[in-house]
Short mmCIF file of N, CA and C in Angstrom, two decimals:
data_model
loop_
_atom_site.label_atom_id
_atom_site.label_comp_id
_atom_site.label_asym_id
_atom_site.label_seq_id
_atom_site.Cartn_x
_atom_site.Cartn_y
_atom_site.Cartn_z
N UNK W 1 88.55 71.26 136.18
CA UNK W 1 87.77 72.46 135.91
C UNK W 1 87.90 73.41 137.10
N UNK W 2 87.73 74.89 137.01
CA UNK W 2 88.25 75.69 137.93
C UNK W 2 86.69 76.43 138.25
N UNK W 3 87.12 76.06 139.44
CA UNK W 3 85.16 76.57 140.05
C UNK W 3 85.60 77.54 141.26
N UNK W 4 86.78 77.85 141.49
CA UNK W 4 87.31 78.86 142.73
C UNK W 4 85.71 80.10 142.69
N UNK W 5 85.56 80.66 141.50
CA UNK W 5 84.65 81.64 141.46
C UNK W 5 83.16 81.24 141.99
N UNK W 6 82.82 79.97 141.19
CA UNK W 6 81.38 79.30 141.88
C UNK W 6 81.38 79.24 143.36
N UNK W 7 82.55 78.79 144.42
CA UNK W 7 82.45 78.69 145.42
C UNK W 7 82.39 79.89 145.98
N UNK W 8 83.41 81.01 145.21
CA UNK W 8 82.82 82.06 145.93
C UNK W 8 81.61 82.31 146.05
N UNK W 9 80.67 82.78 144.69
CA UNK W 9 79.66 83.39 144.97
C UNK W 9 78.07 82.48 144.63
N UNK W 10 78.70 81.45 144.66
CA UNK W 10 77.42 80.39 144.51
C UNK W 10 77.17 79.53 145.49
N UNK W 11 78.43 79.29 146.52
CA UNK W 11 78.21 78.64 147.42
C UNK W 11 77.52 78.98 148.67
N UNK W 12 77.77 80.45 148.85
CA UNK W 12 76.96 81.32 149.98
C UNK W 12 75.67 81.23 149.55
N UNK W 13 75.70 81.34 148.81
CA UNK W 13 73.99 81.89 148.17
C UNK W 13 73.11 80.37 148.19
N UNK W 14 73.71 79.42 147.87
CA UNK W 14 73.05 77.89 147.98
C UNK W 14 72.94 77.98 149.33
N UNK W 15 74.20 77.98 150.28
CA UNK W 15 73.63 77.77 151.62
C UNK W 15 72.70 78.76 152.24
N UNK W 16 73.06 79.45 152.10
CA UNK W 16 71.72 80.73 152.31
C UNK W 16 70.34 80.30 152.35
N UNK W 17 70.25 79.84 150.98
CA UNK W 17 68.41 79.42 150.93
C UNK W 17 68.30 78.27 151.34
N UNK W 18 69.45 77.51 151.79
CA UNK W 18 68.76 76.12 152.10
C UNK W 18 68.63 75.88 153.63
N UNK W 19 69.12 77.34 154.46
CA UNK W 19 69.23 76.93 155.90
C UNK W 19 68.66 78.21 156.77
N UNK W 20 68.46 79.09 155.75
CA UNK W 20 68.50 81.30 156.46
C UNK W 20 66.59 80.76 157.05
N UNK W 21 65.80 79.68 156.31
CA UNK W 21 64.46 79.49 157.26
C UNK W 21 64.24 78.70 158.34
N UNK W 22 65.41 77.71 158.61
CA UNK W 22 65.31 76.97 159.90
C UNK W 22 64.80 77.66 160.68
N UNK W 23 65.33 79.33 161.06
CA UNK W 23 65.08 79.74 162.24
C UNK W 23 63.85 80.55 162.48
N UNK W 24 63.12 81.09 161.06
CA UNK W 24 62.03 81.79 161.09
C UNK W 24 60.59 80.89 160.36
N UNK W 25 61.03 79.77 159.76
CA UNK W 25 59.99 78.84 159.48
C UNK W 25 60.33 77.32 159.29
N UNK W 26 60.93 76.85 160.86
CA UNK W 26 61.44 75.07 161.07
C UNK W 26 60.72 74.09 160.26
N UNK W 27 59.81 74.10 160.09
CA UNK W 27 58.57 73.67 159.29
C UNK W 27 58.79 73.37 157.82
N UNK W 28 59.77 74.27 157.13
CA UNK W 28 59.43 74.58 155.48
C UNK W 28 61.00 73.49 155.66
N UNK W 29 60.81 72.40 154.09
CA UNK W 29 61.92 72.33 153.66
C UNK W 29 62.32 72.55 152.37
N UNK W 30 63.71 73.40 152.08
CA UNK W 30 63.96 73.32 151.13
C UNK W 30 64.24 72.89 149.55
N UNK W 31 63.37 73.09 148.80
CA UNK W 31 63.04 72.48 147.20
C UNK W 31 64.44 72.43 147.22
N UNK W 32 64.75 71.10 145.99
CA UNK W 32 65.89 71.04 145.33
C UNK W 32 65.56 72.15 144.06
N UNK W 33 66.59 73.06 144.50
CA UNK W 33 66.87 74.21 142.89
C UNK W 33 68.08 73.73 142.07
N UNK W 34 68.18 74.75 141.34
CA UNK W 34 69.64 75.53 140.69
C UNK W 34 69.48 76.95 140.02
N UNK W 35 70.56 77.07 139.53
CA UNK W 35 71.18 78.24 138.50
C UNK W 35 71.45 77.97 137.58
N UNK W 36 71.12 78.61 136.52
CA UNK W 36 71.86 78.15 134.96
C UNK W 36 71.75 79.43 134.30
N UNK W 37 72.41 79.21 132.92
CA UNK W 37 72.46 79.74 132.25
C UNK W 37 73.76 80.85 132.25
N UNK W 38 73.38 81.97 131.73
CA UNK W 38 74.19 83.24 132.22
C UNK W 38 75.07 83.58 133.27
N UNK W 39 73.95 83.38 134.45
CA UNK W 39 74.96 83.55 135.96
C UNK W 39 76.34 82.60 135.62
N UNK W 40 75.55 81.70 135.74
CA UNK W 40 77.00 80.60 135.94
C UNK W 40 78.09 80.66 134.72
N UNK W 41 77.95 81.33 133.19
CA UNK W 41 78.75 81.55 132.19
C UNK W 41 79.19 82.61 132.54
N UNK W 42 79.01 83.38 133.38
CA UNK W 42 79.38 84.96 133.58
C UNK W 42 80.24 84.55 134.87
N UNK W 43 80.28 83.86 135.74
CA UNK W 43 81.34 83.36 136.72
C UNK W 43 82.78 82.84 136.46
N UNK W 44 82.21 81.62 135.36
CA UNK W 44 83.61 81.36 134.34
C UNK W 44 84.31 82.28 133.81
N UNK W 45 83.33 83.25 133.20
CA UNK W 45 83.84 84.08 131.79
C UNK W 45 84.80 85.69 132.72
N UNK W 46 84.65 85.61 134.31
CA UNK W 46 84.43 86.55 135.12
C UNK W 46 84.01 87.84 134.33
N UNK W 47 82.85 87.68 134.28
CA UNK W 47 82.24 88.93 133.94
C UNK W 47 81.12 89.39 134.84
N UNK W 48 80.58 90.41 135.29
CA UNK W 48 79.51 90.91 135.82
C UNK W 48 78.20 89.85 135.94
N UNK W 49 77.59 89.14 136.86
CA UNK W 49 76.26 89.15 137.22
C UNK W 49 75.33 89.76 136.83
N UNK W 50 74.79 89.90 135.82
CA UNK W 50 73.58 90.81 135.45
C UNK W 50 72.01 89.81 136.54
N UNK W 51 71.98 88.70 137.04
CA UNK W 51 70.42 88.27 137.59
C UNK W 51 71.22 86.77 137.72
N UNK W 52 70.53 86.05 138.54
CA UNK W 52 70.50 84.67 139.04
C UNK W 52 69.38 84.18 138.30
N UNK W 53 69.57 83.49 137.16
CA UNK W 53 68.37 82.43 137.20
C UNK W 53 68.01 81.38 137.95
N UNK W 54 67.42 81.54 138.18
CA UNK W 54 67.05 80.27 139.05
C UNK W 54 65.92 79.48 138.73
N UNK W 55 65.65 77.93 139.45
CA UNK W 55 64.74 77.36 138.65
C UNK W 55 64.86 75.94 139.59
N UNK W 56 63.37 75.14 139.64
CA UNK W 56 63.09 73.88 140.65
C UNK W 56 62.57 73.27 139.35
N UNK W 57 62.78 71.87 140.15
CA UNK W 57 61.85 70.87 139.13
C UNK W 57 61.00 70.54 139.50
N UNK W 58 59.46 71.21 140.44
CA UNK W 58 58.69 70.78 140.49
C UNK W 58 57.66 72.30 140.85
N UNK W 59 56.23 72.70 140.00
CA UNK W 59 56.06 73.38 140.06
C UNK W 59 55.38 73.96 141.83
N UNK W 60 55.22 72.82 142.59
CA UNK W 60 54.45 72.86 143.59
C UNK W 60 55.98 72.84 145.09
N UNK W 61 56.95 73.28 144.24
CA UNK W 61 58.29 73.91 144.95
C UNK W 61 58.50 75.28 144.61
N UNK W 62 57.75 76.00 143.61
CA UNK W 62 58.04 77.03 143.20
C UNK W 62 57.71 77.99 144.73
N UNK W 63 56.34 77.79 145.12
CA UNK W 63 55.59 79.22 146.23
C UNK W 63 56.96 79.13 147.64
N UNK W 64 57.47 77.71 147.51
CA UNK W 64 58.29 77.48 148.70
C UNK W 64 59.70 78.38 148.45
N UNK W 65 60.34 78.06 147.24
CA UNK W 65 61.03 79.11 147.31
C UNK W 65 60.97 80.03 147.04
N UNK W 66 60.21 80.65 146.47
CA UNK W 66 59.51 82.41 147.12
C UNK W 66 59.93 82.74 147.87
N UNK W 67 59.03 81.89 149.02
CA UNK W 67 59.06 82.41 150.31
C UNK W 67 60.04 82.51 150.85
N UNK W 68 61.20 81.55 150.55
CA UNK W 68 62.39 81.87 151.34
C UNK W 68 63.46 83.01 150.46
N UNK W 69 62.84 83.10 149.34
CA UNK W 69 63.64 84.99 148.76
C UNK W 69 63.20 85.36 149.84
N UNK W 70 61.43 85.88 149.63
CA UNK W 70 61.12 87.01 150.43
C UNK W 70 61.39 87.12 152.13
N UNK W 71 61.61 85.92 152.52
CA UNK W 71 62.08 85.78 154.21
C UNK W 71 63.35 86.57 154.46
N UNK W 72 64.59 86.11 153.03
CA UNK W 72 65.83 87.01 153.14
C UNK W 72 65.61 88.31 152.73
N UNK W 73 64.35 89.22 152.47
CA UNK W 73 64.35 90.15 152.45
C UNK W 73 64.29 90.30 150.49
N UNK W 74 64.02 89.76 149.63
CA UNK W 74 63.88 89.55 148.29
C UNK W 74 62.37 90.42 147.75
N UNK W 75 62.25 91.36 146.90
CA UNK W 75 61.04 92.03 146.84
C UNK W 75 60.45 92.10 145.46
N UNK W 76 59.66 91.22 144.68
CA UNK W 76 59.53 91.21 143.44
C UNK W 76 58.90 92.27 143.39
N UNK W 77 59.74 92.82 141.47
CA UNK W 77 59.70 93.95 141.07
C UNK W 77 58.82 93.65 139.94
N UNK W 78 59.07 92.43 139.29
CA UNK W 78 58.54 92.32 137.59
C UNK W 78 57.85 91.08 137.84
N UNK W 79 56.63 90.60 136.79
CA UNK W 79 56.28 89.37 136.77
C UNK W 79 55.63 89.50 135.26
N UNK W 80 55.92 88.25 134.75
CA UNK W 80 55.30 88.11 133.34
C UNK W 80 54.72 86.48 133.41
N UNK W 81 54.03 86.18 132.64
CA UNK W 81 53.52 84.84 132.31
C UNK W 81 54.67 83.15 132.63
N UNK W 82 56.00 83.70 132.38
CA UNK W 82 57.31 82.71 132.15
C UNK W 82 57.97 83.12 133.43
N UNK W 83 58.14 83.98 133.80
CA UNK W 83 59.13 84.59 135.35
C UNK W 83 58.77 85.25 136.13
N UNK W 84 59.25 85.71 137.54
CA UNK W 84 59.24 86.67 138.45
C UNK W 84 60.56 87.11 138.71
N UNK W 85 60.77 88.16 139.27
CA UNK W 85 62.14 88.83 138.92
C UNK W 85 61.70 89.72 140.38
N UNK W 86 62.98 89.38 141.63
CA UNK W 86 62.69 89.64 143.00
C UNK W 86 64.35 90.59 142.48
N UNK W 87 64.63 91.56 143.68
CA UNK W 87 65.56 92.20 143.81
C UNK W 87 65.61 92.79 145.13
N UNK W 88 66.91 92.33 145.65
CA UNK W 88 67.74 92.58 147.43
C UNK W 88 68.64 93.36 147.00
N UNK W 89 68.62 94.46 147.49
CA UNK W 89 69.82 95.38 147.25
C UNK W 89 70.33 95.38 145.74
N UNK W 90 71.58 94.99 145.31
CA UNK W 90 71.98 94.70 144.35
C UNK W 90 72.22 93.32 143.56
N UNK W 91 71.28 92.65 144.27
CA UNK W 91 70.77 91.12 143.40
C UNK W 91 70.11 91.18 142.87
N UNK W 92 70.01 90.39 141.86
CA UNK W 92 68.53 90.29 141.25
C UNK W 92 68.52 88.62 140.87
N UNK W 93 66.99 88.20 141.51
CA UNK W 93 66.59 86.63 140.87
C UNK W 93 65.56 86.75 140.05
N UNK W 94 65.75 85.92 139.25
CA UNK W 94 65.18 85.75 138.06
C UNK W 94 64.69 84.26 138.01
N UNK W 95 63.11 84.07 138.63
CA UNK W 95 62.69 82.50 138.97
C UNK W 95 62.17 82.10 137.39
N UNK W 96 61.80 81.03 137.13
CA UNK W 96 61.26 80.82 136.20
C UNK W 96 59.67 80.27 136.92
N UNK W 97 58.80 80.45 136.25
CA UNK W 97 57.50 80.27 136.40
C UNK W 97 56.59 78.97 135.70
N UNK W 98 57.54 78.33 134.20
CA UNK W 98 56.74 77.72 133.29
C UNK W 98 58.06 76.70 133.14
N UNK W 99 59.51 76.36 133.77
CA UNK W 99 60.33 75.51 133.14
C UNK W 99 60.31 74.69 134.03
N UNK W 100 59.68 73.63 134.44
CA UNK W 100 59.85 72.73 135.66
C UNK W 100 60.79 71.78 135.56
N UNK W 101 61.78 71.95 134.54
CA UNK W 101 62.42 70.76 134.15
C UNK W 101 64.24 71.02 134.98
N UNK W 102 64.66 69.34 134.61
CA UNK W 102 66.14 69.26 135.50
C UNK W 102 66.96 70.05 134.74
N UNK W 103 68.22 69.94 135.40
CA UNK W 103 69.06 70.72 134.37
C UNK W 103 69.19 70.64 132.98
N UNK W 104 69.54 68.67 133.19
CA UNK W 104 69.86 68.72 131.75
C UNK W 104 68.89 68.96 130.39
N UNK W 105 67.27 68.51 130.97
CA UNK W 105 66.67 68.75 129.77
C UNK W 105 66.18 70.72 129.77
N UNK W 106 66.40 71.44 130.94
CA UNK W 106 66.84 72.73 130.32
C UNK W 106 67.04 72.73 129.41
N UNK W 107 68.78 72.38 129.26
CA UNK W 107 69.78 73.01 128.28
C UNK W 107 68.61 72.58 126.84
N UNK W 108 67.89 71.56 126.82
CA UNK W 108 67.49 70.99 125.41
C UNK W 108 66.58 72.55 125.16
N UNK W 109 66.75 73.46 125.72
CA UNK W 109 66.00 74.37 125.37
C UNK W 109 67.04 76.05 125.10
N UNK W 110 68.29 75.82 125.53
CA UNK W 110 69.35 76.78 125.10
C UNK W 110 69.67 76.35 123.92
N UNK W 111 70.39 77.66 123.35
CA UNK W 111 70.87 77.83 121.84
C UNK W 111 72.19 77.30 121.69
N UNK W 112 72.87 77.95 122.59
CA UNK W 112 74.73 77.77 122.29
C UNK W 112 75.10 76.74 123.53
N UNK W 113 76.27 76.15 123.14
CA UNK W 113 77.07 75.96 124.46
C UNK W 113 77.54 76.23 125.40
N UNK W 114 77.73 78.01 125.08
CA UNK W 114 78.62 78.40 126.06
C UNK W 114 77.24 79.14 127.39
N UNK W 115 75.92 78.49 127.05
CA UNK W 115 75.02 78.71 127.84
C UNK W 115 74.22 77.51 128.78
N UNK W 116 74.52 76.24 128.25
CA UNK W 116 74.38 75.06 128.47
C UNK W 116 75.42 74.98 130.07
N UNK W 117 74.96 75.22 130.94
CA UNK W 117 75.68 75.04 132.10
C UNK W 117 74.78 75.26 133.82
N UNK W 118 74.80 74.63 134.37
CA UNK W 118 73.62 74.83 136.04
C UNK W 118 74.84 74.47 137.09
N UNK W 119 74.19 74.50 138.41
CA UNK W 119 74.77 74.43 139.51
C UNK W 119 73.21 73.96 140.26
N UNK W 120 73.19 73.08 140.53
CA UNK W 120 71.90 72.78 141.72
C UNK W 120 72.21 72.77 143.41
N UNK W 121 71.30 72.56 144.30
CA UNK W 121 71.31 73.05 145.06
C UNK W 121 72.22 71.69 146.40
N UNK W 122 72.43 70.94 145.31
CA UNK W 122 73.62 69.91 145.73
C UNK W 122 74.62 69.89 145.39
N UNK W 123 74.93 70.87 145.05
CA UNK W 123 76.71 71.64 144.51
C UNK W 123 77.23 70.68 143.15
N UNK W 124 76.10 70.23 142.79
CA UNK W 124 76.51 69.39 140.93
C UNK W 124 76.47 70.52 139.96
N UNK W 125 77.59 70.49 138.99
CA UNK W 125 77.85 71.41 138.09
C UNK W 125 77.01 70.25 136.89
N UNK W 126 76.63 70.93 136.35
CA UNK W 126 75.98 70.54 134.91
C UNK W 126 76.50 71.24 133.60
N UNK W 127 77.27 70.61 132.92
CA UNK W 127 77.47 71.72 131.61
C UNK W 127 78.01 70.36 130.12
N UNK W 128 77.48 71.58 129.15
CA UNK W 128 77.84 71.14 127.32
C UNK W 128 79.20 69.99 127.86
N UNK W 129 79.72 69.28 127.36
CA UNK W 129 81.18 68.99 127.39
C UNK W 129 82.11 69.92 126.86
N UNK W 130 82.02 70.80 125.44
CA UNK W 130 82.63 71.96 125.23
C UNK W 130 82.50 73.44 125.85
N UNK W 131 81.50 73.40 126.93
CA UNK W 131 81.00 74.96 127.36
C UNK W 131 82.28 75.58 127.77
N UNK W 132 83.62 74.95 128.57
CA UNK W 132 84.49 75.89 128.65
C UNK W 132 85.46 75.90 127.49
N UNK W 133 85.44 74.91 126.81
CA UNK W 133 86.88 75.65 125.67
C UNK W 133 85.78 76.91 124.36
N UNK W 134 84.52 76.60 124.30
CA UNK W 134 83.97 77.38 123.77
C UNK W 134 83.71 78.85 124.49
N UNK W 135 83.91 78.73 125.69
CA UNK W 135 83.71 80.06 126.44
C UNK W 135 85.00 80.84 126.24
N UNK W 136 86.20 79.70 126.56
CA UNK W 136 87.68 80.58 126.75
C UNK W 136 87.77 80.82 125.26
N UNK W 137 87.38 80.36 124.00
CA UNK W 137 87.41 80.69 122.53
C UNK W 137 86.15 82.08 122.10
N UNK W 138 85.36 82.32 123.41
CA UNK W 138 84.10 83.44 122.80
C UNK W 138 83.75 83.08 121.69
N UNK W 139 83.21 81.99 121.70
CA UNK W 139 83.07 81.25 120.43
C UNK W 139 81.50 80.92 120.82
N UNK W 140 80.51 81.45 119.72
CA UNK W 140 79.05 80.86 119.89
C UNK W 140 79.24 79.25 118.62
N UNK W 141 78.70 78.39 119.36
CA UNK W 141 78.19 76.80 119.13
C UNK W 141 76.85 76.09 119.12
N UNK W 142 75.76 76.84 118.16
CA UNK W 142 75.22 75.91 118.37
C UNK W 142 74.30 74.49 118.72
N UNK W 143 73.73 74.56 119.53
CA UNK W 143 73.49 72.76 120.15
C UNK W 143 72.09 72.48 119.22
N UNK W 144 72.60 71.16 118.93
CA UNK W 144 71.80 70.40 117.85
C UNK W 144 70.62 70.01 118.58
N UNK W 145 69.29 69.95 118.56
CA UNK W 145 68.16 69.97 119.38
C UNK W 145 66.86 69.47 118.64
N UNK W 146 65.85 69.23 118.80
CA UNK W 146 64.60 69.01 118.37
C UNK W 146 63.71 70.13 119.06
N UNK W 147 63.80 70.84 118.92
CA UNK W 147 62.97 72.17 119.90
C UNK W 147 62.19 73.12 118.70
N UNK W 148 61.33 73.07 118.15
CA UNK W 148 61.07 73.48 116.98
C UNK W 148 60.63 75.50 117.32
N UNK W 149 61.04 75.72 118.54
CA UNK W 149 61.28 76.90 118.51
C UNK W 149 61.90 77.57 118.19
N UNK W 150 62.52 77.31 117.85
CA UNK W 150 64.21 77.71 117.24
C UNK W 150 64.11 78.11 115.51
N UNK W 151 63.06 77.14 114.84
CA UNK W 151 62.53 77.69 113.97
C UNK W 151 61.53 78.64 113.75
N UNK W 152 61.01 78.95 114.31
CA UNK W 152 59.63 79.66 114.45
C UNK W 152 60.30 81.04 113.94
N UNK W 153 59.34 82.01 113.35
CA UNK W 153 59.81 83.35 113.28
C UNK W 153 60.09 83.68 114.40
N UNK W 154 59.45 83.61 116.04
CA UNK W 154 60.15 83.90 117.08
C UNK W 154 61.10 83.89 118.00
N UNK W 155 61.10 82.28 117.60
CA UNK W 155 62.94 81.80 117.64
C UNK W 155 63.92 82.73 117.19
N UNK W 156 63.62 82.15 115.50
CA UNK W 156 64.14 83.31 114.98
C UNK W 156 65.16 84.57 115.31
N UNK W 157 63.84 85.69 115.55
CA UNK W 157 64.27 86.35 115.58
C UNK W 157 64.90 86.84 117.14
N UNK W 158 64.70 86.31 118.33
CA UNK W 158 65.33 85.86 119.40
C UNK W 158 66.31 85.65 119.11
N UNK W 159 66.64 84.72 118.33
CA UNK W 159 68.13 84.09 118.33
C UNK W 159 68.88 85.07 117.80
N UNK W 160 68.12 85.79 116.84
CA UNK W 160 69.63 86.79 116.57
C UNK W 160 69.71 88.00 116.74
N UNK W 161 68.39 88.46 118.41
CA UNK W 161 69.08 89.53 119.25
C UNK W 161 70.40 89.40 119.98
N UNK W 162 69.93 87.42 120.57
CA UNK W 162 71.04 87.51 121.67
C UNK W 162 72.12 87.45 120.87
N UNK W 163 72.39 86.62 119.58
CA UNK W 163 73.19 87.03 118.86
C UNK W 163 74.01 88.25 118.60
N UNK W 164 73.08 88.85 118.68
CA UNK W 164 73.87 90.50 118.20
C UNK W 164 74.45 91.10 119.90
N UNK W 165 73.85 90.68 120.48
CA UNK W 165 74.47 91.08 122.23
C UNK W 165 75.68 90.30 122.44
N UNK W 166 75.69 89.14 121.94
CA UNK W 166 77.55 88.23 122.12
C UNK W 166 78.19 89.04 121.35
N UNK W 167 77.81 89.19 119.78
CA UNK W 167 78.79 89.65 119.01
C UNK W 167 79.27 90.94 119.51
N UNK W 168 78.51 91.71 120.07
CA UNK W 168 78.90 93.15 120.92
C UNK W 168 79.76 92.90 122.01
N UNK W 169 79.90 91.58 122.66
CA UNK W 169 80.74 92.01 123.65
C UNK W 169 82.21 90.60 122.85
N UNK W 170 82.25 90.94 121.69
CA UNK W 170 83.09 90.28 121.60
C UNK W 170 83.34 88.44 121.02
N UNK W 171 82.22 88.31 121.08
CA UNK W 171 82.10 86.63 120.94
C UNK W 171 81.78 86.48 119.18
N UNK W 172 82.71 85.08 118.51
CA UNK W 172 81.88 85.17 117.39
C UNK W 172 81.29 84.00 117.06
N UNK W 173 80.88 83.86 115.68
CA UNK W 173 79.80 82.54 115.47
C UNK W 173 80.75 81.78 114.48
N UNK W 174 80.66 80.56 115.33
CA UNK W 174 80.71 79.02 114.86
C UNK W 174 79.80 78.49 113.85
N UNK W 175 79.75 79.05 112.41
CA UNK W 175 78.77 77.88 111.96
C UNK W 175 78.82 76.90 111.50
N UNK W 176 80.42 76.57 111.45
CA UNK W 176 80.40 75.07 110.59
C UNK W 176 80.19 73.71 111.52
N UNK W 177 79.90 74.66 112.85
CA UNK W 177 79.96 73.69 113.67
C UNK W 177 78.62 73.30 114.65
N UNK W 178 77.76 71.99 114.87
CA UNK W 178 76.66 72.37 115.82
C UNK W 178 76.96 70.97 117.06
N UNK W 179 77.32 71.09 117.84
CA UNK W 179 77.05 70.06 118.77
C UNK W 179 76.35 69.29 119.31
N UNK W 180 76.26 67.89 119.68
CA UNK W 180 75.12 67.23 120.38
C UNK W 180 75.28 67.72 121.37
N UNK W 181 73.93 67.59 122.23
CA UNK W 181 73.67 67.77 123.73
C UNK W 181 73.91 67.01 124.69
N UNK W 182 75.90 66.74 125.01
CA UNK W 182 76.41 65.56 125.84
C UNK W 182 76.99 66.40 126.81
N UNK W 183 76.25 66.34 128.24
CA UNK W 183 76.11 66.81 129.29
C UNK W 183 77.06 65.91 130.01
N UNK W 184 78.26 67.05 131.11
CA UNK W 184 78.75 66.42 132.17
C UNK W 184 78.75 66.66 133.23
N UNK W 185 78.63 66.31 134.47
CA UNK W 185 78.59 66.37 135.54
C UNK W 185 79.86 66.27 136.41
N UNK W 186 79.79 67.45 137.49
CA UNK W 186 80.63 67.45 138.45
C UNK W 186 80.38 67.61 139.61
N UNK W 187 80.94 67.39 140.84
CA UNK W 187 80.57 67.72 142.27
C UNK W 187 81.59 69.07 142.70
N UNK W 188 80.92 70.64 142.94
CA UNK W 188 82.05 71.59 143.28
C UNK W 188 82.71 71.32 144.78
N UNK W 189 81.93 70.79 145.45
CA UNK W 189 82.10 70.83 147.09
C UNK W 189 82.96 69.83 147.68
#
């Protein structure tokens, strides 16, 4: 698998938060995080960065890494009930507020495959087993789940905004096809 791009711009940014407070707060240690979703499909896919999701598995790690956005200079702009949304210059993070969970049972909460994918803050790639031939195909897949949100009228109709945002840039739908949720792991570093 070709991660040349993750190391570029995922590897600075991991070391960044896990070492930029030694020197202004020795004291704090760094939560185990990651990234998922988008960022990391938009690295593969090399397309634009629109926000870093980011996300810990424990909610009483969340105020800690805050603090070390806002130490690098990170200034939240937005907050809703589910996220906070900080922005440095031309970054933007996008924490989650309500998902305390690891990577993999994330994904039990994404739609497609080609979104099923993290990077944690121990340089392990997490992704679908198909997320890249479905990415290099712009092919939406998908993932077979028990998440009964997905039914809901709000699911619903969620599902087929982002829907209509793939199909705009090109991607189309798979329906004869739905995948289990068989997660693999890699080390980038």
């Amino acid at each position: 698998m070709e991660h040349k791009n993750l190391n570029k711009v995922f590897v600075p940014f991991i070391e960044l938060l896990k070492s930029h407070h030694i020197l202004t707060l020795p004291w704090m240690r760094t939560p185990y995080f990651y990234f998922a979703g988008g960022c990391i499909r938009d690295t593969f896919g090399n397309s634009n960065i629109n926000d870093f999701d980011l996300y810990v598995t424990q909610e009483s790690d969340l105020d800690t890494l805050i603090t070390i956005l806002k130490e690098l200079g990170f200034v939240e702009f937005y907050r809703t009930e589910f996220s906070a949304k900080y922005r440095f210059l031309n970054s933007y993070v996008d924490i989650s507020l309500i998902n305390f969970y690891t990577p993999e049972d994330l994904f039990k909460t994404y739609e497609y495959t080609i979104n099923c994918v993290a990077l944690d803050s121990e340089y392990n790639l997490y992704y679908h087993k198909n997320f890249l031939s479905d990415l290099e195909k712009r092919t939406l897949v998908r993932v077979e789940h028990e998440n009964e949100w997905f039914n809901s009228d709000e699911g619903i109709l969620s599902l087929s905004y982002r829907e209509m945002k793939f199909l705009n840039r090109g991607y189309t739908i798979d329906d004869s096809k739905v995948d289990k949720l068989d997660i693999k792991k890699i080390n980038i570093k």
